[in-house]
PDB file of C-alpha atoms and ligand atoms in Angstrom:
ATOM      1  CA  MET C   1     113.308  17.984-147.819  1.00  0.00           C
ATOM      2  CA  GLU C   2     110.739  20.737-149.235  1.00  0.00           C
ATOM      3  CA  PRO C   3     111.533  24.131-148.146  1.00  0.00           C
ATOM      4  CA  GLU C   4     107.797  24.423-147.456  1.00  0.00           C
ATOM      5  CA  ASN C   5     107.916  21.619-144.932  1.00  0.00           C
ATOM      6  CA  LYS C   6     110.766  23.567-143.123  1.00  0.00           C
ATOM      7  CA  LYS C   7     108.846  26.762-142.766  1.00  0.00           C
ATOM      8  CA  LYS C   8     105.862  24.737-141.172  1.00  0.00           C
ATOM      9  CA  THR C   9     108.166  23.052-138.664  1.00  0.00           C
ATOM     10  CA  LYS C  10     108.930  26.246-137.198  1.00  0.00           C
ATOM     11  CA  ALA C  11     106.457  26.632-134.125  1.00  0.00           C
ATOM     12  CA  PRO C  12     104.574  29.949-133.785  1.00  0.00           C
ATOM     13  CA  LEU C  13     106.278  32.003-130.986  1.00  0.00           C
ATOM     14  CA  THR C  14     104.686  32.027-127.735  1.00  0.00           C
ATOM     15  CA  ILE C  15     103.715  35.211-125.884  1.00  0.00           C
ATOM     16  CA  GLU C  16     106.458  34.783-123.628  1.00  0.00           C
ATOM     17  CA  GLN C  17     108.767  34.446-126.385  1.00  0.00           C
ATOM     18  CA  LYS C  18     107.514  37.237-128.102  1.00  0.00           C
ATOM     19  CA  ILE C  19     108.043  39.696-125.037  1.00  0.00           C
ATOM     20  CA  LYS C  20     111.600  38.433-124.530  1.00  0.00           C
ATOM     21  CA  ARG C  21     112.349  39.126-128.094  1.00  0.00           C
ATOM     22  CA  ARG C  22     110.917  42.507-127.878  1.00  0.00           C
ATOM     23  CA  ASN C  23     112.775  43.343-124.572  1.00  0.00           C
ATOM     24  CA  PHE C  24     115.746  41.937-126.266  1.00  0.00           C
ATOM     25  CA  ILE C  25     115.366  44.277-129.376  1.00  0.00           C
ATOM     26  CA  SER C  26     114.501  47.280-127.037  1.00  0.00           C
ATOM     27  CA  PHE C  27     117.673  46.752-124.867  1.00  0.00           C
ATOM     28  CA  GLY C  28     119.693  46.439-127.771  1.00  0.00           C
ATOM     29  CA  ALA C  29     118.481  49.754-129.183  1.00  0.00           C
ATOM     30  CA  PHE C  30     118.955  51.423-125.861  1.00  0.00           C
ATOM     31  CA  PHE C  31     122.484  50.262-125.665  1.00  0.00           C
ATOM     32  CA  ALA C  32     123.228  51.261-129.252  1.00  0.00           C
ATOM     33  CA  LEU C  33     121.780  54.507-128.663  1.00  0.00           C
ATOM     34  CA  SER C  34     123.608  55.145-125.197  1.00  0.00           C
ATOM     35  CA  GLY C  35     126.694  54.208-126.899  1.00  0.00           C
ATOM     36  CA  GLY C  36     126.147  56.733-129.472  1.00  0.00           C
ATOM     37  CA  ALA C  37     125.297  59.392-126.861  1.00  0.00           C
ATOM     38  CA  PHE C  38     128.334  58.597-124.791  1.00  0.00           C
ATOM     39  CA  ALA C  39     130.690  58.594-127.804  1.00  0.00           C
ATOM     40  CA  GLY C  40     129.067  62.081-128.924  1.00  0.00           C
ATOM     41  CA  TRP C  41     129.427  63.427-125.401  1.00  0.00           C
ATOM     42  CA  LYS C  42     133.072  61.959-125.190  1.00  0.00           C
ATOM     43  CA  TRP C  43     134.020  63.314-128.646  1.00  0.00           C
ATOM     44  CA  LEU C  44     132.484  66.886-127.531  1.00  0.00           C
ATOM     45  CA  LEU C  45     134.364  66.693-124.181  1.00  0.00           C
ATOM     46  CA  ASP C  46     137.616  65.789-125.961  1.00  0.00           C
ATOM     47  CA  ALA C  47     137.192  68.498-128.603  1.00  0.00           C
ATOM     48  CA  PRO C  48     139.741  71.345-128.307  1.00  0.00           C
ATOM     49  CA  ASN C  49     138.437  74.437-126.486  1.00  0.00           C
ATOM     50  CA  GLU C  50     138.526  77.587-128.836  1.00  0.00           C
ATOM     51  CA  THR C  51     141.153  80.009-128.321  1.00  0.00           C
ATOM     52  CA  PRO C  52     139.609  82.460-125.588  1.00  0.00           C
ATOM     53  CA  GLY C  53     139.716  85.990-126.429  1.00  0.00           C
ATOM     54  CA  ILE C  54     136.931  87.272-128.463  1.00  0.00           C
ATOM     55  CA  THR C  55     134.715  84.870-127.201  1.00  0.00           C
ATOM     56  CA  ALA C  56     134.587  82.846-124.062  1.00  0.00           C
ATOM     57  CA  GLY C  57     136.345  79.487-124.288  1.00  0.00           C
ATOM     58  CA  THR C  58     133.711  76.913-125.365  1.00  0.00           C
ATOM     59  CA  ARG C  59     134.166  73.453-127.458  1.00  0.00           C
ATOM     60  CA  LYS C  60     135.199  74.368-130.941  1.00  0.00           C
ATOM     61  CA  PRO C  61     132.237  72.290-132.620  1.00  0.00           C
ATOM     62  CA  LEU C  62     129.711  74.105-130.341  1.00  0.00           C
ATOM     63  CA  ARG C  63     131.154  77.389-131.500  1.00  0.00           C
ATOM     64  CA  LYS C  64     130.722  76.238-134.962  1.00  0.00           C
ATOM     65  CA  ALA C  65     127.053  75.397-134.283  1.00  0.00           C
ATOM     66  CA  LEU C  66     126.526  78.902-132.780  1.00  0.00           C
ATOM     67  CA  ASN C  67     128.154  80.521-135.757  1.00  0.00           C
ATOM     68  CA  LYS C  68     125.989  78.612-137.998  1.00  0.00           C
ATOM     69  CA  THR C  69     122.834  79.640-136.157  1.00  0.00           C
ATOM     70  CA  GLU C  70     124.147  83.248-136.059  1.00  0.00           C
ATOM     71  CA  LEU C  71     124.916  83.074-139.828  1.00  0.00           C
ATOM     72  CA  PHE C  72     121.304  81.828-140.495  1.00  0.00           C
ATOM     73  CA  PHE C  73     119.625  84.908-138.521  1.00  0.00           C
ATOM     74  CA  ARG C  74     122.221  87.308-139.993  1.00  0.00           C
ATOM     75  CA  ASN C  75     121.028  86.262-143.510  1.00  0.00           C
ATOM     76  CA  LEU C  76     117.211  86.107-142.591  1.00  0.00           C
ATOM     77  CA  PHE C  77     117.401  89.649-141.062  1.00  0.00           C
ATOM     78  CA  SER C  78     120.185  91.331-142.717  1.00  0.00           C
ATOM     79  CA  ASN C  79     119.454  95.188-143.622  1.00  0.00           C
ATOM     80  CA  LYS C  80     115.893  94.402-144.374  1.00  0.00           C
ATOM     81  CA  HIS C  81     114.815  93.776-140.752  1.00  0.00           C
ATOM     82  CA  LEU C  82     113.947  97.238-139.273  1.00  0.00           C
ATOM     83  CA  ALA C  83     113.594  97.753-135.432  1.00  0.00           C
ATOM     84  CA  LYS C  84     109.930  99.113-134.596  1.00  0.00           C
ATOM     85  CA  THR C  85     109.764 102.728-134.084  1.00  0.00           C
ATOM     86  CA  TYR C  86     107.337 104.808-131.978  1.00  0.00           C
ATOM     87  CA  PRO C  87     105.970 108.362-131.843  1.00  0.00           C
ATOM     88  CA  LYS C  88     107.917 110.820-129.820  1.00  0.00           C
ATOM     89  CA  GLU C  89     105.423 111.128-127.259  1.00  0.00           C
ATOM     90  CA  ARG C  90     106.105 107.405-126.212  1.00  0.00           C
ATOM     91  CA  ALA C  91     109.898 108.206-125.456  1.00  0.00           C
ATOM     92  CA  VAL C  92     110.668 108.228-121.792  1.00  0.00           C
ATOM     93  CA  LYS C  93     112.046 111.371-119.993  1.00  0.00           C
ATOM     94  CA  ASN C  94     114.048 110.014-117.488  1.00  0.00           C
ATOM     95  CA  VAL C  95     116.554 107.622-119.618  1.00  0.00           C
ATOM     96  CA  ARG C  96     118.114 105.163-117.534  1.00  0.00           C
ATOM     97  CA  VAL C  97     121.946 105.146-117.200  1.00  0.00           C
ATOM     98  CA  ASN C  98     123.563 101.666-117.147  1.00  0.00           C
ATOM     99  CA  GLY C  99     127.209 100.617-117.525  1.00  0.00           C
ATOM    100  CA  LEU C 100     129.783 103.316-117.146  1.00  0.00           C
ATOM    101  CA  ILE C 101     133.052 101.495-118.087  1.00  0.00           C
ATOM    102  CA  GLY C 102     135.156 103.703-120.013  1.00  0.00           C
ATOM    103  CA  ILE C 103     133.612 106.758-118.715  1.00  0.00           C
ATOM    104  CA  SER C 104     133.827 106.907-114.737  1.00  0.00           C
ATOM    105  CA  ASP C 105     137.128 105.252-115.071  1.00  0.00           C
ATOM    106  CA  ASP C 106     138.817 108.042-117.157  1.00  0.00           C
ATOM    107  CA  LYS C 107     139.562 111.130-115.042  1.00  0.00           C
ATOM    108  CA  ASN C 108     141.498 112.645-117.795  1.00  0.00           C
ATOM    109  CA  PHE C 109     138.748 112.862-120.459  1.00  0.00           C
ATOM    110  CA  ASP C 110     138.014 116.380-121.830  1.00  0.00           C
ATOM    111  CA  ALA C 111     134.947 116.519-123.910  1.00  0.00           C
ATOM    112  CA  SER C 112     135.986 120.063-125.303  1.00  0.00           C
ATOM    113  CA  THR C 113     139.096 118.557-127.091  1.00  0.00           C
ATOM    114  CA  TRP C 114     137.670 115.443-128.299  1.00  0.00           C
ATOM    115  CA  LYS C 115     137.730 114.071-131.475  1.00  0.00           C
ATOM    116  CA  LEU C 116     136.791 110.738-133.053  1.00  0.00           C
ATOM    117  CA  GLU C 117     139.804 108.913-134.275  1.00  0.00           C
ATOM    118  CA  VAL C 118     139.202 106.588-137.282  1.00  0.00           C
ATOM    119  CA  GLU C 119     141.951 104.006-138.459  1.00  0.00           C
ATOM    120  CA  ILE C 120     142.342 103.731-142.004  1.00  0.00           C
ATOM    121  CA  GLY C 121     145.078 101.369-142.616  1.00  0.00           C
ATOM    122  CA  LEU C 122     148.582 102.540-143.164  1.00  0.00           C
ATOM    123  CA  ALA C 123     147.708 106.004-143.717  1.00  0.00           C
ATOM    124  CA  LYS C 124     147.673 108.409-140.492  1.00  0.00           C
ATOM    125  CA  PRO C 125     144.240 108.092-138.657  1.00  0.00           C
ATOM    126  CA  MET C 126     141.644 110.708-139.252  1.00  0.00           C
ATOM    127  CA  HIS C 127     140.567 113.043-136.491  1.00  0.00           C
ATOM    128  CA  ILE C 128     137.017 114.311-136.535  1.00  0.00           C
ATOM    129  CA  GLY C 129     135.612 116.950-134.386  1.00  0.00           C
ATOM    130  CA  ILE C 130     131.945 116.777-133.128  1.00  0.00           C
ATOM    131  CA  GLU C 131     130.717 120.149-135.211  1.00  0.00           C
ATOM    132  CA  GLU C 132     131.723 118.277-138.612  1.00  0.00           C
ATOM    133  CA  ILE C 133     129.784 115.224-137.320  1.00  0.00           C
ATOM    134  CA  MET C 134     126.837 117.585-136.578  1.00  0.00           C
ATOM    135  CA  ALA C 135     126.999 119.083-140.091  1.00  0.00           C
ATOM    136  CA  LEU C 136     126.314 115.739-141.632  1.00  0.00           C
ATOM    137  CA  PRO C 137     122.489 114.778-142.519  1.00  0.00           C
ATOM    138  CA  ARG C 138     120.725 114.520-139.100  1.00  0.00           C
ATOM    139  CA  THR C 139     118.381 111.698-138.289  1.00  0.00           C
ATOM    140  CA  GLU C 140     116.201 110.645-135.415  1.00  0.00           C
ATOM    141  CA  ILE C 141     114.954 107.241-133.964  1.00  0.00           C
ATOM    142  CA  ILE C 142     112.456 106.507-131.272  1.00  0.00           C
ATOM    143  CA  PHE C 143     112.603 102.867-130.516  1.00  0.00           C
ATOM    144  CA  ASP C 144     112.540 100.325-127.668  1.00  0.00           C
ATOM    145  CA  PHE C 145     116.295 100.152-126.013  1.00  0.00           C
ATOM    146  CA  LYS C 146     116.923  96.708-124.703  1.00  0.00           C
ATOM    147  CA  CYS C 147     119.408  95.562-122.030  1.00  0.00           C
ATOM    148  CA  VAL C 148     120.570  91.969-121.673  1.00  0.00           C
ATOM    149  CA  GLU C 149     119.788  92.329-117.913  1.00  0.00           C
ATOM    150  CA  GLY C 150     116.085  92.589-118.675  1.00  0.00           C
ATOM    151  CA  TRP C 151     114.948  95.977-118.719  1.00  0.00           C
ATOM    152  CA  ASP C 152     113.823  98.178-121.834  1.00  0.00           C
ATOM    153  CA  GLN C 153     112.649 101.741-122.519  1.00  0.00           C
ATOM    154  CA  ILE C 154     111.368 103.672-125.450  1.00  0.00           C
ATOM    155  CA  GLN C 155     114.237 106.188-126.114  1.00  0.00           C
ATOM    156  CA  HIS C 156     114.569 109.144-128.492  1.00  0.00           C
ATOM    157  CA  TRP C 157     117.929 109.633-129.933  1.00  0.00           C
ATOM    158  CA  ALA C 158     119.507 111.736-132.864  1.00  0.00           C
ATOM    159  CA  GLY C 159     122.656 111.889-135.023  1.00  0.00           C
ATOM    160  CA  VAL C 160     124.192 110.775-138.152  1.00  0.00           C
ATOM    161  CA  LYS C 161     123.242 107.611-139.814  1.00  0.00           C
ATOM    162  CA  MET C 162     126.390 105.509-139.750  1.00  0.00           C
ATOM    163  CA  LYS C 163     126.074 104.405-143.497  1.00  0.00           C
ATOM    164  CA  ASP C 164     125.944 108.252-144.143  1.00  0.00           C
ATOM    165  CA  PHE C 165     129.139 108.923-142.124  1.00  0.00           C
ATOM    166  CA  ILE C 166     130.942 105.937-143.809  1.00  0.00           C
ATOM    167  CA  ALA C 167     130.001 107.249-147.152  1.00  0.00           C
ATOM    168  CA  HIS C 168     130.900 110.946-146.437  1.00  0.00           C
ATOM    169  CA  TYR C 169     134.368 109.885-145.385  1.00  0.00           C
ATOM    170  CA  GLY C 170     135.055 107.550-147.914  1.00  0.00           C
ATOM    171  CA  LEU C 171     135.291 104.573-145.760  1.00  0.00           C
ATOM    172  CA  ASN C 172     133.062 102.129-147.640  1.00  0.00           C
ATOM    173  CA  GLU C 173     135.806  99.931-148.919  1.00  0.00           C
ATOM    174  CA  LEU C 174     137.056  99.683-145.410  1.00  0.00           C
ATOM    175  CA  ALA C 175     133.733  98.889-144.222  1.00  0.00           C
ATOM    176  CA  GLU C 176     133.747  95.944-146.683  1.00  0.00           C
ATOM    177  CA  LYS C 177     136.445  94.230-144.491  1.00  0.00           C
ATOM    178  CA  GLY C 178     133.457  92.824-142.391  1.00  0.00           C
ATOM    179  CA  TYR C 179     133.777  94.557-138.953  1.00  0.00           C
ATOM    180  CA  MET C 180     134.020  97.573-137.231  1.00  0.00           C
ATOM    181  CA  GLY C 181     135.458  97.970-133.801  1.00  0.00           C
ATOM    182  CA  LEU C 182     134.396 101.111-131.391  1.00  0.00           C
ATOM    183  CA  GLU C 183     136.301 101.660-128.239  1.00  0.00           C
ATOM    184  CA  THR C 184     136.086 104.432-125.537  1.00  0.00           C
ATOM    185  CA  PRO C 185     138.933 106.880-125.576  1.00  0.00           C
ATOM    186  CA  ASN C 186     140.915 104.982-122.651  1.00  0.00           C
ATOM    187  CA  GLY C 187     140.077 101.578-124.379  1.00  0.00           C
ATOM    188  CA  ARG C 188     138.295 100.070-121.383  1.00  0.00           C
ATOM    189  CA  TYR C 189     134.971  99.438-123.203  1.00  0.00           C
ATOM    190  CA  TYR C 190     135.105  98.164-126.838  1.00  0.00           C
ATOM    191  CA  VAL C 191     132.749  96.333-129.192  1.00  0.00           C
ATOM    192  CA  GLY C 192     132.881  94.718-132.439  1.00  0.00           C
ATOM    193  CA  LEU C 193     130.086  94.754-134.905  1.00  0.00           C
ATOM    194  CA  GLU C 194     129.655  93.041-138.179  1.00  0.00           C
ATOM    195  CA  LYS C 195     129.073  94.907-141.385  1.00  0.00           C
ATOM    196  CA  ASP C 196     125.452  94.334-142.186  1.00  0.00           C
ATOM    197  CA  SER C 197     124.471  95.808-138.714  1.00  0.00           C
ATOM    198  CA  VAL C 198     127.009  98.741-139.009  1.00  0.00           C
ATOM    199  CA  LEU C 199     125.512  99.680-142.531  1.00  0.00           C
ATOM    200  CA  HIS C 200     121.787  99.254-141.185  1.00  0.00           C
ATOM    201  CA  PRO C 201     119.773 102.323-141.973  1.00  0.00           C
ATOM    202  CA  GLN C 202     118.875 102.532-138.084  1.00  0.00           C
ATOM    203  CA  THR C 203     122.420 102.579-136.877  1.00  0.00           C
ATOM    204  CA  ILE C 204     123.451 105.916-135.999  1.00  0.00           C
ATOM    205  CA  LEU C 205     126.301 108.000-134.412  1.00  0.00           C
ATOM    206  CA  ALA C 206     124.355 109.829-131.850  1.00  0.00           C
ATOM    207  CA  TYR C 207     125.178 113.289-130.345  1.00  0.00           C
ATOM    208  CA  GLU C 208     121.492 113.977-129.077  1.00  0.00           C
ATOM    209  CA  MET C 209     119.132 112.518-126.411  1.00  0.00           C
ATOM    210  CA  ASN C 210     115.515 113.808-126.093  1.00  0.00           C
ATOM    211  CA  GLY C 211     116.557 116.718-128.256  1.00  0.00           C
ATOM    212  CA  GLN C 212     119.382 117.993-126.155  1.00  0.00           C
ATOM    213  CA  PRO C 213     123.300 117.418-126.483  1.00  0.00           C
ATOM    214  CA  LEU C 214     124.152 113.938-124.637  1.00  0.00           C
ATOM    215  CA  SER C 215     125.085 113.918-121.043  1.00  0.00           C
ATOM    216  CA  ILE C 216     128.265 112.600-120.098  1.00  0.00           C
ATOM    217  CA  ASN C 217     126.758 109.389-118.543  1.00  0.00           C
ATOM    218  CA  HIS C 218     124.909 109.000-121.667  1.00  0.00           C
ATOM    219  CA  GLY C 219     128.018 108.857-123.761  1.00  0.00           C
ATOM    220  CA  ALA C 220     128.857 112.596-124.886  1.00  0.00           C
ATOM    221  CA  PRO C 221     129.869 113.741-126.969  1.00  0.00           C
ATOM    222  CA  LEU C 222     129.398 110.852-129.452  1.00  0.00           C
ATOM    223  CA  ARG C 223     127.853 107.282-128.796  1.00  0.00           C
ATOM    224  CA  LEU C 224     126.519 104.404-130.883  1.00  0.00           C
ATOM    225  CA  ILE C 225     122.817 103.683-131.209  1.00  0.00           C
ATOM    226  CA  ILE C 226     122.202 100.450-132.849  1.00  0.00           C
ATOM    227  CA  PRO C 227     118.604  99.366-132.430  1.00  0.00           C
ATOM    228  CA  VAL C 228     119.072  95.845-133.991  1.00  0.00           C
ATOM    229  CA  LYS C 229     121.511  94.932-131.026  1.00  0.00           C
ATOM    230  CA  TYR C 230     121.190  94.741-127.159  1.00  0.00           C
ATOM    231  CA  GLY C 231     122.457  97.500-125.061  1.00  0.00           C
ATOM    232  CA  ILE C 232     125.749  96.136-124.647  1.00  0.00           C
ATOM    233  CA  LYS C 233     126.649  96.941-128.195  1.00  0.00           C
ATOM    234  CA  ASN C 234     125.652 100.611-127.883  1.00  0.00           C
ATOM    235  CA  LEU C 235     128.880 101.937-126.953  1.00  0.00           C
ATOM    236  CA  LYS C 236     129.025 105.251-125.164  1.00  0.00           C
ATOM    237  CA  ARG C 237     131.651 107.831-125.772  1.00  0.00           C
ATOM    238  CA  ILE C 238     133.338 106.598-128.696  1.00  0.00           C
ATOM    239  CA  GLY C 239     136.978 107.316-128.901  1.00  0.00           C
ATOM    240  CA  LYS C 240     138.244 105.086-131.667  1.00  0.00           C
ATOM    241  CA  MET C 241     136.861 103.513-134.964  1.00  0.00           C
ATOM    242  CA  TYR C 242     138.610 100.824-136.971  1.00  0.00           C
ATOM    243  CA  PHE C 243     137.989  97.973-139.646  1.00  0.00           C
ATOM    244  CA  SER C 244     139.014  94.821-139.750  1.00  0.00           C
ATOM    245  CA  SER C 245     138.175  91.270-141.513  1.00  0.00           C
ATOM    246  CA  ALA C 246     138.293  89.413-138.194  1.00  0.00           C
ATOM    247  CA  ARG C 247     136.190  90.085-134.982  1.00  0.00           C
ATOM    248  CA  PRO C 248     137.344  92.866-133.322  1.00  0.00           C
ATOM    249  CA  ARG C 249     137.642  92.457-129.418  1.00  0.00           C
ATOM    250  CA  ASP C 250     134.479  92.844-127.657  1.00  0.00           C
ATOM    251  CA  TYR C 251     134.139  93.503-123.848  1.00  0.00           C
ATOM    252  CA  TRP C 252     131.052  91.286-123.155  1.00  0.00           C
ATOM    253  CA  ALA C 253     131.753  88.646-125.714  1.00  0.00           C
ATOM    254  CA  LYS C 254     135.020  88.092-123.843  1.00  0.00           C
ATOM    255  CA  ARG C 255     132.977  87.506-120.560  1.00  0.00           C
ATOM    256  CA  GLY C 256     130.882  84.933-122.256  1.00  0.00           C
ATOM    257  CA  TYR C 257     128.019  87.093-123.820  1.00  0.00           C
ATOM    258  CA  ASP C 258     126.904  86.415-127.512  1.00  0.00           C
ATOM    259  CA  TYR C 259     129.382  88.184-129.792  1.00  0.00           C
ATOM    260  CA  TYR C 260     126.492  89.052-132.314  1.00  0.00           C
ATOM    261  CA  SER C 261     124.060  90.050-129.449  1.00  0.00           C
ATOM    262  CA  GLY C 262     121.169  90.715-132.147  1.00  0.00           C
ATOM    263  CA  LEU C 263     117.429  91.469-131.588  1.00  0.00           C
TER     264      LEU C 263
HETATM  265  N1  MTE X   1     131.403 103.086-122.592  1.00  0.00           N
HETATM  266  C1  MTE X   1     130.342 102.374-122.194  1.00  0.00           C
HETATM  267  N2  MTE X   1     129.369 102.222-123.084  1.00  0.00           N
HETATM  268  C2  MTE X   1     128.348 101.295-122.568  1.00  0.00           C
HETATM  269  C3  MTE X   1     128.275 100.437-121.369  1.00  0.00           C
HETATM  270  C4  MTE X   1     129.294 100.827-120.819  1.00  0.00           C
HETATM  271  O1  MTE X   1     129.555 100.316-119.537  1.00  0.00           O
HETATM  272  N3  MTE X   1     130.281 101.561-120.907  1.00  0.00           N
HETATM  273  N4  MTE X   1     127.316  99.899-121.173  1.00  0.00           N
HETATM  274  C5  MTE X   1     126.230  99.341-122.335  1.00  0.00           C
HETATM  275  C6  MTE X   1     125.209  98.787-121.766  1.00  0.00           C
HETATM  276  S1  MTE X   1     125.180  97.293-121.068  1.00  0.00           S
HETATM  277  C7  MTE X   1     123.901  99.267-121.879  1.00  0.00           C
HETATM  278  S2  MTE X   1     122.506  98.844-121.561  1.00  0.00           S
HETATM  279  C8  MTE X   1     123.765 100.731-122.511  1.00  0.00           C
HETATM  280  C9  MTE X   1     123.188 101.605-121.570  1.00  0.00           C
HETATM  281  O2  MTE X   1     123.164 103.122-122.218  1.00  0.00           O
HETATM  282  P1  MTE X   1     122.582 104.137-121.255  1.00  0.00           P
HETATM  283  O3  MTE X   1     123.397 104.251-120.021  1.00  0.00           O
HETATM  284  O4  MTE X   1     122.750 105.472-121.978  1.00  0.00           O
HETATM  285  O5  MTE X   1     121.149 103.860-120.757  1.00  0.00           O
HETATM  286  O6  MTE X   1     124.995 101.459-122.906  1.00  0.00           O
HETATM  287  C10 MTE X   1     126.032 100.402-123.294  1.00  0.00           C
HETATM  288  N5  MTE X   1     127.391 101.176-123.574  1.00  0.00           N
HETATM  289 MO1   MO X   2     123.063  96.552-120.893  1.00  0.00          MO
END
């Protein structure tokens, strides 16, 4: 038989046949896709939880995706991304007091004997007084302070740039480890910060607000002001500073907030 004839004997599809065929194809696709989606969901469900601690326990593949996203934005902004600044007149007079963890729960704190403790590896930690810090080059910043709870305020702070502080005390090599941890003297509030944000030109160790020494509730004698991050990372009443190659513990990340908390 001629192949040509064979083709011709095949009758054209009727409308009903065409519809049946389409339905068959779309159902097939539907089942294939659902099967894929189910397998994906099951895979995620069966994936191990990350070890809780620094971050809340989510599925490991999800954390991987979050970390990739974080890295993308970190590389995008890095040190070149500056927070918007404002003229002094725009700064509010009544600066809101938010969290007091590590402050109101510390009855033994004595601001007059306070010293910043800096862990420097195997050697004994450094203890730096506030006068010494105030003798370093002073810088000011007026920016829009943002809290994850949904409020923001234009605030005016002064202190020393963290990168100047680090350079002055010969901590550059330690800073290269990747992370800095900061804690209140009683260790009740603590944050972890990655190197790029630590060395950011707008990150300051602040000892003044609106031209006055810090009040106790705003973090006297020394607090962190880090405009590239949400309020939660702006630790008040710094007691201890340390460096690490792994993410330091972070109070709010432990409770499910984003570790990076960048703006
Ligand atoms: N020690 C300490 N620092 C802290 C907090 C805290 O509870 N304890 N709260 C953080 C949060 S959530 C915000 S929004 C800011 C608020 O700073 P303020 O009270 O000076 O406005 O401080 C941050 N630093
Ligand atoms: Mo906050």
